[in-house]
CSV table of C-alpha atoms in Angstrom, one decimal:
chain,number,residue,atom,x,y,z
A,703,UNK,CA,43.2,62.0,112.7
A,704,UNK,CA,42.7,65.7,113.2
A,705,UNK,CA,39.9,67.7,114.8
A,706,UNK,CA,38.8,71.3,114.6
A,707,UNK,CA,39.6,73.6,117.5
A,708,UNK,CA,37.0,76.2,116.8
A,709,UNK,CA,39.4,78.7,115.2
A,710,UNK,CA,39.3,77.3,111.7
A,711,UNK,CA,42.5,75.2,112.2
A,712,UNK,CA,43.0,71.6,112.9
A,713,UNK,CA,44.9,69.8,115.7
A,714,UNK,CA,45.9,66.2,116.1
A,715,UNK,CA,43.5,64.0,118.0
A,716,UNK,CA,44.8,62.9,121.4
A,717,UNK,CA,45.2,59.2,122.3
A,718,UNK,CA,42.2,57.7,124.2
A,719,UNK,CA,43.8,57.8,127.7
A,720,UNK,CA,45.1,61.3,127.2
A,721,UNK,CA,41.7,62.4,125.9
A,722,UNK,CA,40.0,60.9,129.0
A,723,UNK,CA,42.6,62.7,131.2
A,724,UNK,CA,42.0,66.0,129.5
A,725,UNK,CA,38.2,65.5,130.0
A,726,UNK,CA,38.7,64.8,133.8
A,727,UNK,CA,41.0,67.8,134.2
A,728,UNK,CA,38.6,70.1,132.5
A,729,UNK,CA,35.8,68.8,134.8
A,730,UNK,CA,37.9,69.6,137.9
A,731,UNK,CA,38.9,72.9,136.4
A,732,UNK,CA,35.3,73.8,135.9
A,733,UNK,CA,34.6,72.8,139.5
A,734,UNK,CA,37.4,74.9,140.9
A,735,UNK,CA,36.2,77.9,138.9
A,736,UNK,CA,32.4,77.7,139.6
A,737,UNK,CA,32.2,75.3,142.6
A,738,UNK,CA,33.1,77.9,145.3
A,739,UNK,CA,30.5,80.4,144.0
A,740,UNK,CA,27.9,77.6,143.8
A,741,UNK,CA,28.5,76.4,147.4
A,742,UNK,CA,28.5,80.0,148.6
A,743,UNK,CA,25.1,80.5,147.0
A,744,UNK,CA,23.8,77.4,148.7
A,745,UNK,CA,25.1,78.6,152.0
A,746,UNK,CA,23.6,82.1,151.6
A,747,UNK,CA,20.2,80.6,150.7
A,748,UNK,CA,20.3,78.4,153.8
A,749,UNK,CA,21.4,81.4,156.0
A,750,UNK,CA,18.6,83.5,154.6
A,751,UNK,CA,16.1,80.9,155.8
A,752,UNK,CA,17.6,80.6,159.2
A,753,UNK,CA,18.7,84.2,159.8
A,754,UNK,CA,15.9,85.1,162.3
A,755,UNK,CA,16.6,82.0,164.4
A,756,UNK,CA,20.3,81.8,164.7
A,757,UNK,CA,21.9,85.1,163.6
A,758,UNK,CA,22.5,88.3,165.6
A,759,UNK,CA,22.3,91.8,164.3
A,760,UNK,CA,26.0,92.0,164.1
A,761,UNK,CA,26.2,88.9,162.0
A,762,UNK,CA,23.5,90.2,159.7
A,763,UNK,CA,25.5,93.4,159.2
A,764,UNK,CA,28.8,91.6,158.7
A,765,UNK,CA,27.5,88.9,156.4
A,766,UNK,CA,27.1,91.1,153.2
A,767,UNK,CA,30.7,92.3,153.6
A,768,UNK,CA,32.1,88.8,154.0
A,769,UNK,CA,29.9,87.4,151.2
A,770,UNK,CA,30.9,90.4,148.9
A,771,UNK,CA,34.6,89.7,149.7
A,772,UNK,CA,34.2,86.1,148.8
A,773,UNK,CA,32.5,86.9,145.5
A,774,UNK,CA,35.3,89.4,144.6
A,775,UNK,CA,37.9,86.8,145.6
A,776,UNK,CA,36.3,84.1,143.3
A,777,UNK,CA,35.9,86.6,140.5
A,778,UNK,CA,39.6,87.4,140.7
A,779,UNK,CA,40.5,83.7,140.8
A,780,UNK,CA,38.4,83.0,137.7
A,781,UNK,CA,40.3,85.7,135.9
A,782,UNK,CA,43.8,85.1,137.3
A,783,UNK,CA,43.6,81.3,137.6
A,784,UNK,CA,46.2,81.0,140.3
A,785,UNK,CA,48.3,77.9,140.5
A,786,UNK,CA,50.7,76.3,142.9
A,787,UNK,CA,52.8,79.1,144.2
A,788,UNK,CA,52.5,82.5,146.1
A,789,UNK,CA,49.2,83.5,144.3
A,790,UNK,CA,47.7,80.1,145.0
A,791,UNK,CA,48.8,80.2,148.7
A,792,UNK,CA,47.3,83.6,149.1
A,793,UNK,CA,44.0,82.6,147.4
A,794,UNK,CA,43.6,79.4,149.4
A,795,UNK,CA,44.2,80.9,152.9
A,796,UNK,CA,42.2,84.0,152.1
A,797,UNK,CA,39.3,81.8,151.0
A,798,UNK,CA,39.6,79.9,154.3
A,799,UNK,CA,39.6,83.1,156.3
A,800,UNK,CA,36.4,84.3,154.6
A,801,UNK,CA,34.8,80.8,155.0
A,802,UNK,CA,35.6,80.9,158.7
A,803,UNK,CA,34.1,84.4,159.0
A,804,UNK,CA,31.0,83.4,157.1
A,805,UNK,CA,30.6,80.2,159.2
A,806,UNK,CA,30.9,82.4,162.4
A,807,UNK,CA,27.9,84.4,161.0
A,808,UNK,CA,25.9,81.3,160.2
A,809,UNK,CA,26.9,77.6,160.5
A,810,UNK,CA,25.2,76.8,157.2
A,811,UNK,CA,27.7,79.0,155.3
A,812,UNK,CA,30.3,76.3,156.1
A,813,UNK,CA,29.2,75.0,152.7
A,814,UNK,CA,31.6,77.5,151.2
A,815,UNK,CA,34.4,76.1,153.4
A,816,UNK,CA,33.9,72.6,151.8
A,817,UNK,CA,36.0,73.8,148.9
A,818,UNK,CA,39.1,73.6,151.1
A,819,UNK,CA,38.9,69.8,151.0
A,820,UNK,CA,39.1,69.7,147.2
A,821,UNK,CA,42.4,70.1,145.5
A,822,UNK,CA,44.6,71.8,148.2
A,823,UNK,CA,47.6,70.5,146.3
A,824,UNK,CA,46.4,72.5,143.3
A,825,UNK,CA,47.3,75.7,145.1
A,826,UNK,CA,49.6,74.7,148.0
A,827,UNK,CA,53.2,73.4,147.5
A,828,UNK,CA,55.1,71.0,149.8
A,829,UNK,CA,53.3,70.0,153.0
A,830,UNK,CA,51.0,73.0,153.1
A,831,UNK,CA,48.0,70.9,151.7
A,832,UNK,CA,48.0,69.1,155.1
A,833,UNK,CA,47.8,72.4,157.0
A,834,UNK,CA,45.0,73.6,154.6
A,835,UNK,CA,42.9,70.5,155.2
A,836,UNK,CA,43.4,70.7,159.0
A,837,UNK,CA,42.3,74.3,159.0
A,838,UNK,CA,39.3,73.4,156.9
A,839,UNK,CA,38.4,70.7,159.4
A,840,UNK,CA,38.3,73.4,162.1
A,841,UNK,CA,35.6,75.3,160.2
A,842,UNK,CA,33.6,72.2,159.4
A,843,UNK,CA,33.8,70.8,163.0
A,844,UNK,CA,32.8,74.2,164.4
A,845,UNK,CA,29.8,74.2,162.1
A,846,UNK,CA,28.8,70.7,163.1
A,847,UNK,CA,29.2,71.6,166.8
A,848,UNK,CA,26.6,74.4,166.6
A,849,UNK,CA,28.6,77.2,165.1
A,850,UNK,CA,31.0,79.8,166.4
A,851,UNK,CA,31.3,81.0,169.1
A,852,UNK,CA,31.1,77.5,170.6
A,853,UNK,CA,28.7,77.1,173.4
A,854,UNK,CA,29.0,74.6,176.3
A,855,UNK,CA,27.6,71.8,174.2
A,856,UNK,CA,29.8,72.9,171.3
A,857,UNK,CA,33.0,72.8,173.4
A,858,UNK,CA,32.2,69.2,174.2
A,859,UNK,CA,31.2,68.2,170.6
A,860,UNK,CA,34.0,70.1,168.8
A,861,UNK,CA,36.9,67.7,169.7
A,862,UNK,CA,34.9,64.8,168.6
A,863,UNK,CA,33.8,66.4,165.3
A,864,UNK,CA,37.2,67.7,164.6
A,865,UNK,CA,38.7,64.2,165.2
A,866,UNK,CA,36.1,62.8,162.9
A,867,UNK,CA,36.8,65.4,160.1
A,868,UNK,CA,40.6,64.9,160.5
A,869,UNK,CA,40.1,61.1,160.2
A,870,UNK,CA,37.9,61.4,157.2
A,871,UNK,CA,40.5,63.8,155.6
A,872,UNK,CA,43.3,61.3,156.2
A,873,UNK,CA,41.3,58.5,154.8
A,874,UNK,CA,40.2,60.3,151.6
A,875,UNK,CA,43.6,61.8,151.2
A,876,UNK,CA,45.2,58.4,151.4
A,877,UNK,CA,42.6,57.0,148.9
A,878,UNK,CA,43.3,59.9,146.6
A,879,UNK,CA,47.0,59.4,146.7
A,880,UNK,CA,46.5,55.7,145.9
A,881,UNK,CA,44.3,56.5,143.0
A,882,UNK,CA,46.8,59.1,141.8
A,883,UNK,CA,49.6,56.6,141.9
A,884,UNK,CA,47.5,54.0,140.1
A,885,UNK,CA,46.6,56.5,137.4
A,886,UNK,CA,50.3,57.5,137.1
A,887,UNK,CA,51.3,53.8,136.7
A,888,UNK,CA,48.6,53.4,134.0
A,889,UNK,CA,49.7,56.5,132.2
A,890,UNK,CA,53.3,55.4,132.3
A,891,UNK,CA,52.3,51.9,131.1
A,892,UNK,CA,50.3,53.4,128.2
A,893,UNK,CA,53.1,55.8,127.3
A,894,UNK,CA,55.5,52.9,127.3
A,895,UNK,CA,53.2,50.9,125.0
A,896,UNK,CA,52.9,53.9,122.7
A,897,UNK,CA,56.6,54.3,122.6
A,898,UNK,CA,57.0,50.6,121.9
A,899,UNK,CA,54.4,50.9,119.1
A,900,UNK,CA,56.3,53.8,117.6
A,901,UNK,CA,59.6,51.9,117.8
A,902,UNK,CA,57.8,48.9,116.1
A,903,UNK,CA,56.5,51.1,113.4
A,904,UNK,CA,59.9,52.5,112.8
A,905,UNK,CA,61.4,49.0,112.7
A,906,UNK,CA,58.8,47.9,110.2
A,907,UNK,CA,59.5,50.9,108.0
A,908,UNK,CA,63.2,50.2,108.3
A,909,UNK,CA,62.6,46.5,107.5
A,910,UNK,CA,60.6,47.5,104.4
A,911,UNK,CA,63.5,49.7,103.3
A,912,UNK,CA,65.9,46.8,103.8
A,913,UNK,CA,63.7,44.5,101.8
A,914,UNK,CA,63.5,46.9,99.0
A,915,UNK,CA,67.3,47.3,99.2
A,916,UNK,CA,67.8,43.5,99.2
A,917,UNK,CA,65.4,43.2,96.2
A,918,UNK,CA,67.5,45.7,94.3
A,919,UNK,CA,70.7,43.9,95.2
A,920,UNK,CA,69.1,40.6,94.1
A,921,UNK,CA,68.2,42.2,90.7
A,922,UNK,CA,71.7,43.6,90.3
A,923,UNK,CA,73.1,40.2,91.2
A,924,UNK,CA,70.8,38.6,88.6
A,925,UNK,CA,72.0,41.0,85.9
A,926,UNK,CA,75.6,40.3,86.8
A,927,UNK,CA,74.8,36.6,86.7
A,928,UNK,CA,73.2,36.9,83.3
A,929,UNK,CA,76.2,38.8,82.0
A,930,UNK,CA,78.5,36.1,83.2
A,931,UNK,CA,76.3,33.4,81.6
A,932,UNK,CA,76.3,35.3,78.3
A,933,UNK,CA,80.1,35.8,78.5
A,934,UNK,CA,80.6,32.1,79.1
A,935,UNK,CA,78.2,31.2,76.3
A,936,UNK,CA,80.0,33.6,73.8
A,937,UNK,CA,83.3,32.1,74.8
A,938,UNK,CA,82.1,28.5,74.5
A,939,UNK,CA,80.3,29.1,71.1
A,940,UNK,CA,81.2,32.2,69.1
A,941,UNK,CA,84.9,32.4,70.2
A,942,UNK,CA,85.5,28.7,69.7
A,943,UNK,CA,83.6,28.8,66.4
A,944,UNK,CA,85.7,31.7,65.1
A,945,UNK,CA,88.8,29.9,66.2
A,946,UNK,CA,87.7,26.9,64.2
A,947,UNK,CA,87.0,29.0,61.1
A,948,UNK,CA,90.5,30.5,61.3
A,949,UNK,CA,92.0,27.1,61.6
A,950,UNK,CA,90.1,25.7,58.6
A,951,UNK,CA,91.0,28.7,56.5
A,952,UNK,CA,94.7,28.5,57.4
A,953,UNK,CA,94.6,24.8,56.5
A,954,UNK,CA,92.9,25.5,53.2
A,955,UNK,CA,95.6,28.2,52.4
A,956,UNK,CA,98.4,25.8,53.3
A,957,UNK,CA,97.1,22.9,51.3
A,958,UNK,CA,98.1,22.2,47.7
A,959,UNK,CA,95.3,19.7,47.1
A,960,UNK,CA,92.3,21.6,45.6
A,961,UNK,CA,89.9,19.0,47.0
A,962,UNK,CA,91.3,19.2,50.5
A,963,UNK,CA,91.3,23.0,50.3
A,964,UNK,CA,87.7,22.9,49.2
A,965,UNK,CA,86.8,20.6,52.2
A,966,UNK,CA,88.5,23.0,54.6
A,967,UNK,CA,86.6,26.0,53.1
A,968,UNK,CA,83.3,24.1,53.4
A,969,UNK,CA,84.0,23.3,57.0
A,970,UNK,CA,84.9,26.9,57.7
A,971,UNK,CA,81.6,28.0,56.1
A,972,UNK,CA,79.7,25.5,58.2
A,973,UNK,CA,81.4,26.8,61.3
A,974,UNK,CA,80.6,30.4,60.4
A,975,UNK,CA,76.9,29.5,59.8
A,976,UNK,CA,76.8,27.8,63.1
A,977,UNK,CA,78.4,30.8,64.8
A,978,UNK,CA,75.9,33.1,63.1
A,979,UNK,CA,73.0,31.0,64.5
A,980,UNK,CA,74.6,31.1,68.0
A,981,UNK,CA,74.9,34.9,67.7
A,982,UNK,CA,71.3,35.3,66.7
A,983,UNK,CA,70.2,33.0,69.5
A,984,UNK,CA,72.2,35.1,72.0
A,985,UNK,CA,70.6,38.3,70.7
A,986,UNK,CA,67.2,36.7,71.1
A,987,UNK,CA,68.1,35.9,74.7
A,988,UNK,CA,69.0,39.5,75.4
A,989,UNK,CA,65.9,41.1,73.8
A,990,UNK,CA,63.1,38.8,72.7
A,991,UNK,CA,61.7,39.8,69.4
A,992,UNK,CA,58.1,39.3,70.7
A,993,UNK,CA,58.6,42.2,73.2
A,994,UNK,CA,60.1,44.6,70.7
A,995,UNK,CA,56.7,46.1,69.8
A,996,UNK,CA,54.3,44.5,72.4
A,997,UNK,CA,53.9,44.4,76.1
A,998,UNK,CA,54.1,41.2,78.1
A,999,UNK,CA,50.4,40.3,77.9
A,1000,UNK,CA,50.2,40.8,74.1
A,1001,UNK,CA,53.6,39.0,73.6
A,1002,UNK,CA,52.4,36.0,75.7
A,1003,UNK,CA,49.1,35.8,73.9
A,1004,UNK,CA,50.8,35.8,70.5
A,1005,UNK,CA,53.4,33.3,71.7
A,1006,UNK,CA,50.7,30.9,72.9
A,1007,UNK,CA,48.6,31.3,69.8
A,1008,UNK,CA,51.6,30.6,67.5
A,1009,UNK,CA,52.7,27.6,69.6
A,1010,UNK,CA,49.1,26.2,69.5
A,1011,UNK,CA,49.0,26.6,65.7
A,1012,UNK,CA,52.4,24.8,65.3
A,1013,UNK,CA,51.7,22.0,67.7
A,1014,UNK,CA,48.0,21.5,67.2
A,1015,UNK,CA,47.4,21.6,71.0
A,1016,UNK,CA,44.3,23.6,72.1
A,1017,UNK,CA,45.9,26.5,74.1
A,1018,UNK,CA,44.7,29.8,75.5
A,1019,UNK,CA,46.3,32.7,77.4
A,1020,UNK,CA,44.4,34.6,80.1
A,1021,UNK,CA,45.4,37.9,81.7
A,1022,UNK,CA,43.9,38.9,85.1
A,1023,UNK,CA,44.4,42.2,87.0
A,1024,UNK,CA,45.5,45.5,85.7
A,1025,UNK,CA,48.7,45.3,83.6
A,1026,UNK,CA,51.5,47.7,84.7
A,1027,UNK,CA,54.8,48.5,83.1
A,1028,UNK,CA,57.6,46.2,84.1
A,1029,UNK,CA,61.4,46.2,83.7
A,1030,UNK,CA,62.5,44.7,80.4
A,1031,UNK,CA,64.5,42.0,82.2
A,1032,UNK,CA,61.4,40.9,84.1
A,1033,UNK,CA,59.2,40.7,81.0
A,1034,UNK,CA,61.9,38.9,79.1
A,1035,UNK,CA,62.4,36.4,81.9
A,1036,UNK,CA,58.7,35.6,82.2
A,1037,UNK,CA,58.4,35.2,78.4
A,1038,UNK,CA,61.4,32.9,78.4
A,1039,UNK,CA,59.9,30.8,81.2
A,1040,UNK,CA,56.7,30.6,79.2
A,1041,UNK,CA,58.5,29.5,76.1
A,1042,UNK,CA,60.5,26.9,78.0
A,1043,UNK,CA,57.3,25.6,79.6
A,1044,UNK,CA,55.6,25.4,76.2
A,1045,UNK,CA,58.6,23.6,74.7
A,1046,UNK,CA,58.5,21.1,77.5
A,1047,UNK,CA,54.8,20.5,77.1
A,1048,UNK,CA,55.2,20.0,73.3
A,1049,UNK,CA,58.1,17.5,73.8
A,1050,UNK,CA,57.0,15.5,76.9
A,1051,UNK,CA,53.4,16.1,78.0
A,1052,UNK,CA,51.3,14.6,75.2
A,1053,UNK,CA,48.6,17.2,76.3
A,1054,UNK,CA,45.4,17.9,74.4
A,1055,UNK,CA,44.8,21.3,76.2
A,1056,UNK,CA,47.0,23.9,77.8
A,1057,UNK,CA,46.3,27.2,79.6
A,1058,UNK,CA,48.6,30.1,80.4
A,1059,UNK,CA,47.5,32.6,83.0
A,1060,UNK,CA,49.2,35.9,83.8
A,1061,UNK,CA,48.0,37.5,87.0
A,1062,UNK,CA,48.8,41.1,88.1
A,1063,UNK,CA,48.5,41.6,91.8
A,1064,UNK,CA,49.4,44.5,94.2
A,1065,UNK,CA,52.9,43.4,94.9
A,1066,UNK,CA,53.3,40.2,93.0
A,1067,UNK,CA,53.1,38.9,89.4
A,1068,UNK,CA,52.1,35.3,88.9
A,1069,UNK,CA,52.6,33.2,85.8
A,1070,UNK,CA,50.8,29.8,85.6
A,1071,UNK,CA,51.2,27.2,82.8
A,1072,UNK,CA,48.9,24.1,83.2
A,1073,UNK,CA,48.3,21.2,80.8
A,1074,UNK,CA,46.3,18.0,80.9
A,1075,UNK,CA,49.1,15.8,79.7
A,1076,UNK,CA,50.6,12.6,81.1
A,1077,UNK,CA,52.5,14.4,83.9
A,1078,UNK,CA,55.6,13.1,85.6
A,1079,UNK,CA,57.2,12.6,89.0
A,1080,UNK,CA,58.6,16.0,90.1
A,1081,UNK,CA,61.3,14.3,92.2
A,1082,UNK,CA,62.7,12.9,88.9
A,1083,UNK,CA,62.0,15.5,86.2
A,1084,UNK,CA,62.9,14.6,82.6
A,1085,UNK,CA,66.2,16.1,81.6
A,1086,UNK,CA,67.1,17.6,78.2
A,1087,UNK,CA,70.6,17.7,76.8
A,1088,UNK,CA,72.3,21.1,76.7
A,1089,UNK,CA,72.8,21.0,72.9
A,1090,UNK,CA,69.1,21.4,72.3
A,1091,UNK,CA,69.2,24.9,73.6
A,1092,UNK,CA,66.7,24.2,76.4
A,1093,UNK,CA,67.1,25.3,80.0
A,1094,UNK,CA,65.0,22.7,81.8
A,1095,UNK,CA,63.1,23.1,85.1
A,1096,UNK,CA,66.3,24.0,87.0
A,1097,UNK,CA,67.1,26.9,84.7
A,1098,UNK,CA,63.5,28.1,84.8
A,1099,UNK,CA,63.7,28.2,88.5
A,1100,UNK,CA,67.0,30.0,88.4
A,1101,UNK,CA,65.5,32.6,86.1
A,1102,UNK,CA,62.7,33.3,88.6
A,1103,UNK,CA,65.1,33.4,91.5
A,1104,UNK,CA,67.2,36.0,89.8
A,1105,UNK,CA,64.2,38.3,90.0
A,1106,UNK,CA,63.7,37.5,93.7
A,1107,UNK,CA,60.8,35.1,92.9
A,1108,UNK,CA,60.0,31.4,93.0
A,1109,UNK,CA,59.0,28.6,90.7
A,1110,UNK,CA,56.9,25.7,91.8
A,1111,UNK,CA,56.0,22.5,89.8
A,1112,UNK,CA,53.0,20.4,90.6
A,1113,UNK,CA,52.6,17.1,88.7
A,1114,UNK,CA,51.9,13.4,89.0
A,1115,UNK,CA,51.9,10.6,86.5
A,1116,UNK,CA,48.6,10.8,84.5
A,1117,UNK,CA,47.6,14.0,86.3
A,1118,UNK,CA,49.0,16.8,84.1
A,1119,UNK,CA,51.5,19.4,85.0
A,1120,UNK,CA,51.3,22.9,86.5
A,1121,UNK,CA,54.2,25.3,86.5
A,1122,UNK,CA,53.8,28.4,88.7
A,1123,UNK,CA,56.2,31.3,88.8
A,1124,UNK,CA,55.9,34.1,91.3
A,1125,UNK,CA,58.0,37.3,91.1
A,1126,UNK,CA,57.7,40.4,93.3
A,1127,UNK,CA,56.7,43.7,91.8
A,1128,UNK,CA,58.2,46.7,93.7
A,1129,UNK,CA,55.8,49.4,94.8
A,1130,UNK,CA,57.4,51.8,92.2
A,1131,UNK,CA,56.4,49.4,89.4
A,1132,UNK,CA,53.1,48.3,91.0
A,1133,UNK,CA,52.0,51.9,91.0
A,1134,UNK,CA,52.7,52.3,87.3
A,1135,UNK,CA,56.3,53.5,87.5
A,1136,UNK,CA,58.2,54.4,84.4
A,1137,UNK,CA,59.6,51.5,82.4
A,1138,UNK,CA,63.3,51.6,83.0
A,1139,UNK,CA,64.2,49.6,80.0
A,1140,UNK,CA,66.9,47.5,81.7
């Protein structure tokens, strides 16, 4: 969050504890700038009311000079803003000297000397603040003892008042130091917490990057796994089929019996037709025809509509959320999972109604297929032989896991079946990133 600084620019907002510290510092700064003049004004007002009773002619003549010097000193301090160092030392002790002189003229002007108790460490380095406070106690004790020069009663009262002021100085100084230490500990604790929060935020950002990297690696591993599967499938089907064709043609060429040669040629043709079917099936696995001209929502809707017309089962497809472009591999996988779930429902469920729901969420894509069929025990799912071309529940789960997702099956005998696939959608894609076509 940023705030205006009064110059047309913005600056970052301070943390709460630092903002409070700045507010306190500004309050003390205002006191040190205007407080001495305010206390001097109070003392002058009191001295004006008591001048006839307690001030001599010499005091009355000297007072304007001392007061004028004090005003000039404070005006200089407001402009120069002395700190801890030579300028601050000169300012503090010159102010004390003027306060002593003013108090000599009229005890009520010791109000100006009170400033010596506040913030001596602001101007005095090392152990000089103790000396400054002891000197200030001299002025205050003299004022409380009847003023300077001390009379007979004042000489008796001064040691008592001085001891009282020194004791009070020591007490308040000790309390001030304790509060300062406590404030320092609190600031250090809050700073440590802020640093820990920053490290936590950095760790979370790094963790998000690692998750994105792992997701990318999982996709690449899924692509490599799919390639290995296709290579094994081509080896086990097309390569073996072509080998069989070659063998039958060689046998037909070597045979002298026309009928035997014809039989070998027929078998070679059958093997070639079977290999052509396997090749077409492999092509469909790589790039589903339903996705050639349509996106995933349209392809699913058409697939479900065609399946319902073929099986006679009342089926509907629902899409929720805002569709976003996805990688071709993700769309193909979800379409294949849907086709497999529909094939399972047609063969095994005996359902009268079926629903497919595709849900687009911020970071996840959900595919749900539910039917009202006879259900089954998920711990013993029905198995289909490999030669039917089906993948079964295990292969559907494997497809989802290749995309870094999950597949869950909920069913019970007589209670229908629900298949739910969840796959993560990276931020790049969730925000409408360009279709990468992989």
